[in-house]
């Protein structure tokens, strides 16, 4: 395997993901909870696209192709840290008293949805992650829950 070519592939995937995510955040409007939920809007968008949800390639790259000091591992770790940082910034904007915890819970949910989708072990993993993220965000935010929980795509009681 040519490491430079694979790093270029990962960089392209990351750029496409970032563009989708940024667009979803912009489309979410001013509600900070909806802006945080946008990571799962982007996840669903990718899962439903003709290319499908392929972020699993980052995890696969680390587990199968990269040793501890590999530039591939460094690139993938930096990508995951950038997502965590963005989730933290968006979590802080919701006014939650524990933004670190919320960001990490959402990151775990995000990673689990990608793995479940990639392995085919759960139908509509991205949709289920979206509904779960909405509930986590609502529970963590001091803002009134009603409008957020009954918004579009809200989970049914």
PDB file of C-alpha atoms in Angstrom:
ATOM      1  CA  UNK A   1       0.000   0.000   0.000  1.00  0.00           C
ATOM      2  CA  UNK A   2       1.193   3.469  -0.854  1.00  0.00           C
ATOM      3  CA  UNK A   3       0.880   5.504   2.344  1.00  0.00           C
ATOM      4  CA  UNK A   4       0.860   8.849   0.540  1.00  0.00           C
ATOM      5  CA  UNK A   5      -2.017   7.771  -1.687  1.00  0.00           C
ATOM      6  CA  UNK A   6      -3.975   6.438   1.261  1.00  0.00           C
ATOM      7  CA  UNK A   7      -3.407   9.650   3.224  1.00  0.00           C
ATOM      8  CA  UNK A   8      -4.682  11.611   0.212  1.00  0.00           C
ATOM      9  CA  UNK A   9      -7.770   9.379   0.151  1.00  0.00           C
ATOM     10  CA  UNK A  10      -8.386   9.995   3.872  1.00  0.00           C
ATOM     11  CA  UNK A  11      -7.893  13.730   3.373  1.00  0.00           C
ATOM     12  CA  UNK A  12     -10.483  13.736   0.580  1.00  0.00           C
ATOM     13  CA  UNK A  13     -12.952  11.824   2.744  1.00  0.00           C
ATOM     14  CA  UNK A  14     -12.393  14.294   5.587  1.00  0.00           C
ATOM     15  CA  UNK A  15     -12.928  17.316   3.340  1.00  0.00           C
ATOM     16  CA  UNK A  16     -16.196  15.884   1.984  1.00  0.00           C
ATOM     17  CA  UNK A  17     -17.375  15.070   5.523  1.00  0.00           C
ATOM     18  CA  UNK A  18     -16.486  18.536   6.820  1.00  0.00           C
ATOM     19  CA  UNK A  19     -18.401  20.199   3.961  1.00  0.00           C
ATOM     20  CA  UNK A  20     -21.474  18.055   4.668  1.00  0.00           C
ATOM     21  CA  UNK A  21     -21.243  18.696   8.404  1.00  0.00           C
ATOM     22  CA  UNK A  22     -20.757  22.452   7.997  1.00  0.00           C
ATOM     23  CA  UNK A  23     -23.741  22.622   5.645  1.00  0.00           C
ATOM     24  CA  UNK A  24     -25.915  20.715   8.123  1.00  0.00           C
ATOM     25  CA  UNK A  25     -24.848  23.040  10.957  1.00  0.00           C
ATOM     26  CA  UNK A  26     -25.682  26.071   8.818  1.00  0.00           C
ATOM     27  CA  UNK A  27     -29.041  24.559   7.848  1.00  0.00           C
ATOM     28  CA  UNK A  28     -29.876  23.818  11.509  1.00  0.00           C
ATOM     29  CA  UNK A  29     -30.610  27.456  12.264  1.00  0.00           C
ATOM     30  CA  UNK A  30     -29.948  29.359  15.465  1.00  0.00           C
ATOM     31  CA  UNK A  31     -30.997  26.776  18.097  1.00  0.00           C
ATOM     32  CA  UNK A  32     -27.699  25.576  19.611  1.00  0.00           C
ATOM     33  CA  UNK A  33     -29.202  22.141  20.266  1.00  0.00           C
ATOM     34  CA  UNK A  34     -30.168  21.736  16.615  1.00  0.00           C
ATOM     35  CA  UNK A  35     -26.690  22.865  15.592  1.00  0.00           C
ATOM     36  CA  UNK A  36     -25.174  20.175  17.821  1.00  0.00           C
ATOM     37  CA  UNK A  37     -27.600  17.583  16.479  1.00  0.00           C
ATOM     38  CA  UNK A  38     -26.367  18.514  12.979  1.00  0.00           C
ATOM     39  CA  UNK A  39     -23.498  16.007  13.272  1.00  0.00           C
ATOM     40  CA  UNK A  40     -26.183  13.316  13.167  1.00  0.00           C
ATOM     41  CA  UNK A  41     -28.006  15.100  10.334  1.00  0.00           C
ATOM     42  CA  UNK A  42     -24.737  14.873   8.412  1.00  0.00           C
ATOM     43  CA  UNK A  43     -24.309  11.225   9.403  1.00  0.00           C
ATOM     44  CA  UNK A  44     -27.799  10.412   8.097  1.00  0.00           C
ATOM     45  CA  UNK A  45     -27.157  12.397   4.944  1.00  0.00           C
ATOM     46  CA  UNK A  46     -23.998  10.383   4.268  1.00  0.00           C
ATOM     47  CA  UNK A  47     -25.722   7.081   5.066  1.00  0.00           C
ATOM     48  CA  UNK A  48     -28.522   7.909   2.623  1.00  0.00           C
ATOM     49  CA  UNK A  49     -26.232   9.185  -0.157  1.00  0.00           C
ATOM     50  CA  UNK A  50     -25.247   7.151  -3.195  1.00  0.00           C
ATOM     51  CA  UNK A  51     -21.736   6.776  -1.757  1.00  0.00           C
ATOM     52  CA  UNK A  52     -23.091   5.582   1.552  1.00  0.00           C
ATOM     53  CA  UNK A  53     -21.582   6.060   4.972  1.00  0.00           C
ATOM     54  CA  UNK A  54     -17.915   5.317   4.554  1.00  0.00           C
ATOM     55  CA  UNK A  55     -16.364   6.932   7.616  1.00  0.00           C
ATOM     56  CA  UNK A  56     -15.607   3.410   8.776  1.00  0.00           C
ATOM     57  CA  UNK A  57     -12.582   3.679   6.461  1.00  0.00           C
ATOM     58  CA  UNK A  58     -10.862   5.765   9.151  1.00  0.00           C
ATOM     59  CA  UNK A  59     -11.305   3.075  11.784  1.00  0.00           C
ATOM     60  CA  UNK A  60     -10.341   0.351   9.337  1.00  0.00           C
ATOM     61  CA  UNK A  61      -7.213   2.268   8.386  1.00  0.00           C
ATOM     62  CA  UNK A  62      -6.027   2.342  11.975  1.00  0.00           C
ATOM     63  CA  UNK A  63      -6.912  -1.217  12.928  1.00  0.00           C
ATOM     64  CA  UNK A  64      -5.694  -2.922   9.774  1.00  0.00           C
ATOM     65  CA  UNK A  65      -3.105  -0.704   8.144  1.00  0.00           C
ATOM     66  CA  UNK A  66      -1.391   1.492  10.698  1.00  0.00           C
ATOM     67  CA  UNK A  67       1.148   0.751  13.370  1.00  0.00           C
ATOM     68  CA  UNK A  68       1.533   2.874  16.497  1.00  0.00           C
ATOM     69  CA  UNK A  69       3.854   5.430  14.850  1.00  0.00           C
ATOM     70  CA  UNK A  70       2.199   5.428  11.429  1.00  0.00           C
ATOM     71  CA  UNK A  71       1.261   8.706   9.732  1.00  0.00           C
ATOM     72  CA  UNK A  72      -2.086   7.050   8.984  1.00  0.00           C
ATOM     73  CA  UNK A  73      -2.776   6.615  12.701  1.00  0.00           C
ATOM     74  CA  UNK A  74      -1.708  10.221  13.324  1.00  0.00           C
ATOM     75  CA  UNK A  75      -4.036  11.489  10.584  1.00  0.00           C
ATOM     76  CA  UNK A  76      -7.013   9.465  11.785  1.00  0.00           C
ATOM     77  CA  UNK A  77      -6.446  10.497  15.417  1.00  0.00           C
ATOM     78  CA  UNK A  78      -6.260  14.157  14.382  1.00  0.00           C
ATOM     79  CA  UNK A  79      -9.519  13.773  12.459  1.00  0.00           C
ATOM     80  CA  UNK A  80     -11.272  12.250  15.463  1.00  0.00           C
ATOM     81  CA  UNK A  81      -9.850  14.943  17.781  1.00  0.00           C
ATOM     82  CA  UNK A  82     -11.080  17.669  15.416  1.00  0.00           C
ATOM     83  CA  UNK A  83     -14.581  16.182  15.515  1.00  0.00           C
ATOM     84  CA  UNK A  84     -14.457  15.966  19.312  1.00  0.00           C
ATOM     85  CA  UNK A  85     -13.359  19.612  19.490  1.00  0.00           C
ATOM     86  CA  UNK A  86     -16.209  20.676  17.222  1.00  0.00           C
ATOM     87  CA  UNK A  87     -18.722  18.678  19.271  1.00  0.00           C
ATOM     88  CA  UNK A  88     -17.367  20.286  22.434  1.00  0.00           C
ATOM     89  CA  UNK A  89     -17.750  23.794  20.988  1.00  0.00           C
ATOM     90  CA  UNK A  90     -21.308  23.036  19.922  1.00  0.00           C
ATOM     91  CA  UNK A  91     -22.060  21.400  23.308  1.00  0.00           C
ATOM     92  CA  UNK A  92     -20.809  24.465  25.155  1.00  0.00           C
ATOM     93  CA  UNK A  93     -23.197  26.643  23.137  1.00  0.00           C
ATOM     94  CA  UNK A  94     -26.187  24.669  24.464  1.00  0.00           C
ATOM     95  CA  UNK A  95     -25.472  25.836  28.012  1.00  0.00           C
ATOM     96  CA  UNK A  96     -25.136  22.314  29.349  1.00  0.00           C
ATOM     97  CA  UNK A  97     -23.316  22.224  32.688  1.00  0.00           C
ATOM     98  CA  UNK A  98     -21.188  19.296  31.441  1.00  0.00           C
ATOM     99  CA  UNK A  99     -20.211  20.032  27.829  1.00  0.00           C
ATOM    100  CA  UNK A 100     -17.236  17.623  27.913  1.00  0.00           C
ATOM    101  CA  UNK A 101     -19.462  14.734  28.945  1.00  0.00           C
ATOM    102  CA  UNK A 102     -22.106  15.526  26.326  1.00  0.00           C
ATOM    103  CA  UNK A 103     -19.489  15.827  23.560  1.00  0.00           C
ATOM    104  CA  UNK A 104     -17.946  12.482  24.518  1.00  0.00           C
ATOM    105  CA  UNK A 105     -21.341  10.757  24.759  1.00  0.00           C
ATOM    106  CA  UNK A 106     -22.228  12.018  21.297  1.00  0.00           C
ATOM    107  CA  UNK A 107     -18.854  10.962  19.912  1.00  0.00           C
ATOM    108  CA  UNK A 108     -19.377   7.441  21.266  1.00  0.00           C
ATOM    109  CA  UNK A 109     -22.843   7.377  19.724  1.00  0.00           C
ATOM    110  CA  UNK A 110     -21.450   8.643  16.410  1.00  0.00           C
ATOM    111  CA  UNK A 111     -18.708   6.002  16.310  1.00  0.00           C
ATOM    112  CA  UNK A 112     -21.158   3.254  17.260  1.00  0.00           C
ATOM    113  CA  UNK A 113     -23.551   4.286  14.497  1.00  0.00           C
ATOM    114  CA  UNK A 114     -20.773   4.200  11.917  1.00  0.00           C
ATOM    115  CA  UNK A 115     -19.653   0.744  13.019  1.00  0.00           C
ATOM    116  CA  UNK A 116     -23.200  -0.629  13.137  1.00  0.00           C
ATOM    117  CA  UNK A 117     -23.904   0.786   9.688  1.00  0.00           C
ATOM    118  CA  UNK A 118     -20.672  -0.532   8.206  1.00  0.00           C
ATOM    119  CA  UNK A 119     -21.166  -4.016   9.628  1.00  0.00           C
ATOM    120  CA  UNK A 120     -24.882  -4.099   8.833  1.00  0.00           C
ATOM    121  CA  UNK A 121     -25.700  -5.165  12.383  1.00  0.00           C
ATOM    122  CA  UNK A 122     -28.486  -2.600  12.799  1.00  0.00           C
ATOM    123  CA  UNK A 123     -30.997  -1.252  10.324  1.00  0.00           C
ATOM    124  CA  UNK A 124     -31.022   2.538  10.038  1.00  0.00           C
ATOM    125  CA  UNK A 125     -28.173   2.963  12.523  1.00  0.00           C
ATOM    126  CA  UNK A 126     -27.750   6.628  11.551  1.00  0.00           C
ATOM    127  CA  UNK A 127     -31.456   7.335  12.087  1.00  0.00           C
ATOM    128  CA  UNK A 128     -31.473   5.630  15.457  1.00  0.00           C
ATOM    129  CA  UNK A 129     -28.325   7.502  16.479  1.00  0.00           C
ATOM    130  CA  UNK A 130     -30.020  10.752  15.437  1.00  0.00           C
ATOM    131  CA  UNK A 131     -33.036  10.034  17.666  1.00  0.00           C
ATOM    132  CA  UNK A 132     -30.795   9.050  20.579  1.00  0.00           C
ATOM    133  CA  UNK A 133     -28.613  12.138  20.144  1.00  0.00           C
ATOM    134  CA  UNK A 134     -31.708  14.351  20.202  1.00  0.00           C
ATOM    135  CA  UNK A 135     -32.694  12.824  23.550  1.00  0.00           C
ATOM    136  CA  UNK A 136     -29.188  13.178  25.000  1.00  0.00           C
ATOM    137  CA  UNK A 137     -28.940  16.809  23.907  1.00  0.00           C
ATOM    138  CA  UNK A 138     -32.400  17.652  25.257  1.00  0.00           C
ATOM    139  CA  UNK A 139     -31.641  16.031  28.606  1.00  0.00           C
ATOM    140  CA  UNK A 140     -28.291  17.838  28.927  1.00  0.00           C
ATOM    141  CA  UNK A 141     -29.499  21.290  27.929  1.00  0.00           C
ATOM    142  CA  UNK A 142     -31.054  23.761  30.366  1.00  0.00           C
ATOM    143  CA  UNK A 143     -33.151  25.170  27.497  1.00  0.00           C
ATOM    144  CA  UNK A 144     -36.869  24.251  27.324  1.00  0.00           C
ATOM    145  CA  UNK A 145     -37.223  20.740  25.933  1.00  0.00           C
ATOM    146  CA  UNK A 146     -40.680  20.871  24.356  1.00  0.00           C
ATOM    147  CA  UNK A 147     -39.846  22.569  21.063  1.00  0.00           C
ATOM    148  CA  UNK A 148     -36.657  20.599  20.593  1.00  0.00           C
ATOM    149  CA  UNK A 149     -38.132  17.201  21.414  1.00  0.00           C
ATOM    150  CA  UNK A 150     -41.197  17.652  19.184  1.00  0.00           C
ATOM    151  CA  UNK A 151     -39.300  19.159  16.267  1.00  0.00           C
ATOM    152  CA  UNK A 152     -38.914  17.430  12.940  1.00  0.00           C
ATOM    153  CA  UNK A 153     -37.463  13.953  13.219  1.00  0.00           C
ATOM    154  CA  UNK A 154     -38.116  13.843  16.953  1.00  0.00           C
ATOM    155  CA  UNK A 155     -38.456  10.353  18.391  1.00  0.00           C
ATOM    156  CA  UNK A 156     -41.993   9.213  18.994  1.00  0.00           C
ATOM    157  CA  UNK A 157     -43.013   8.621  22.622  1.00  0.00           C
TER     158      UNK A 157
END
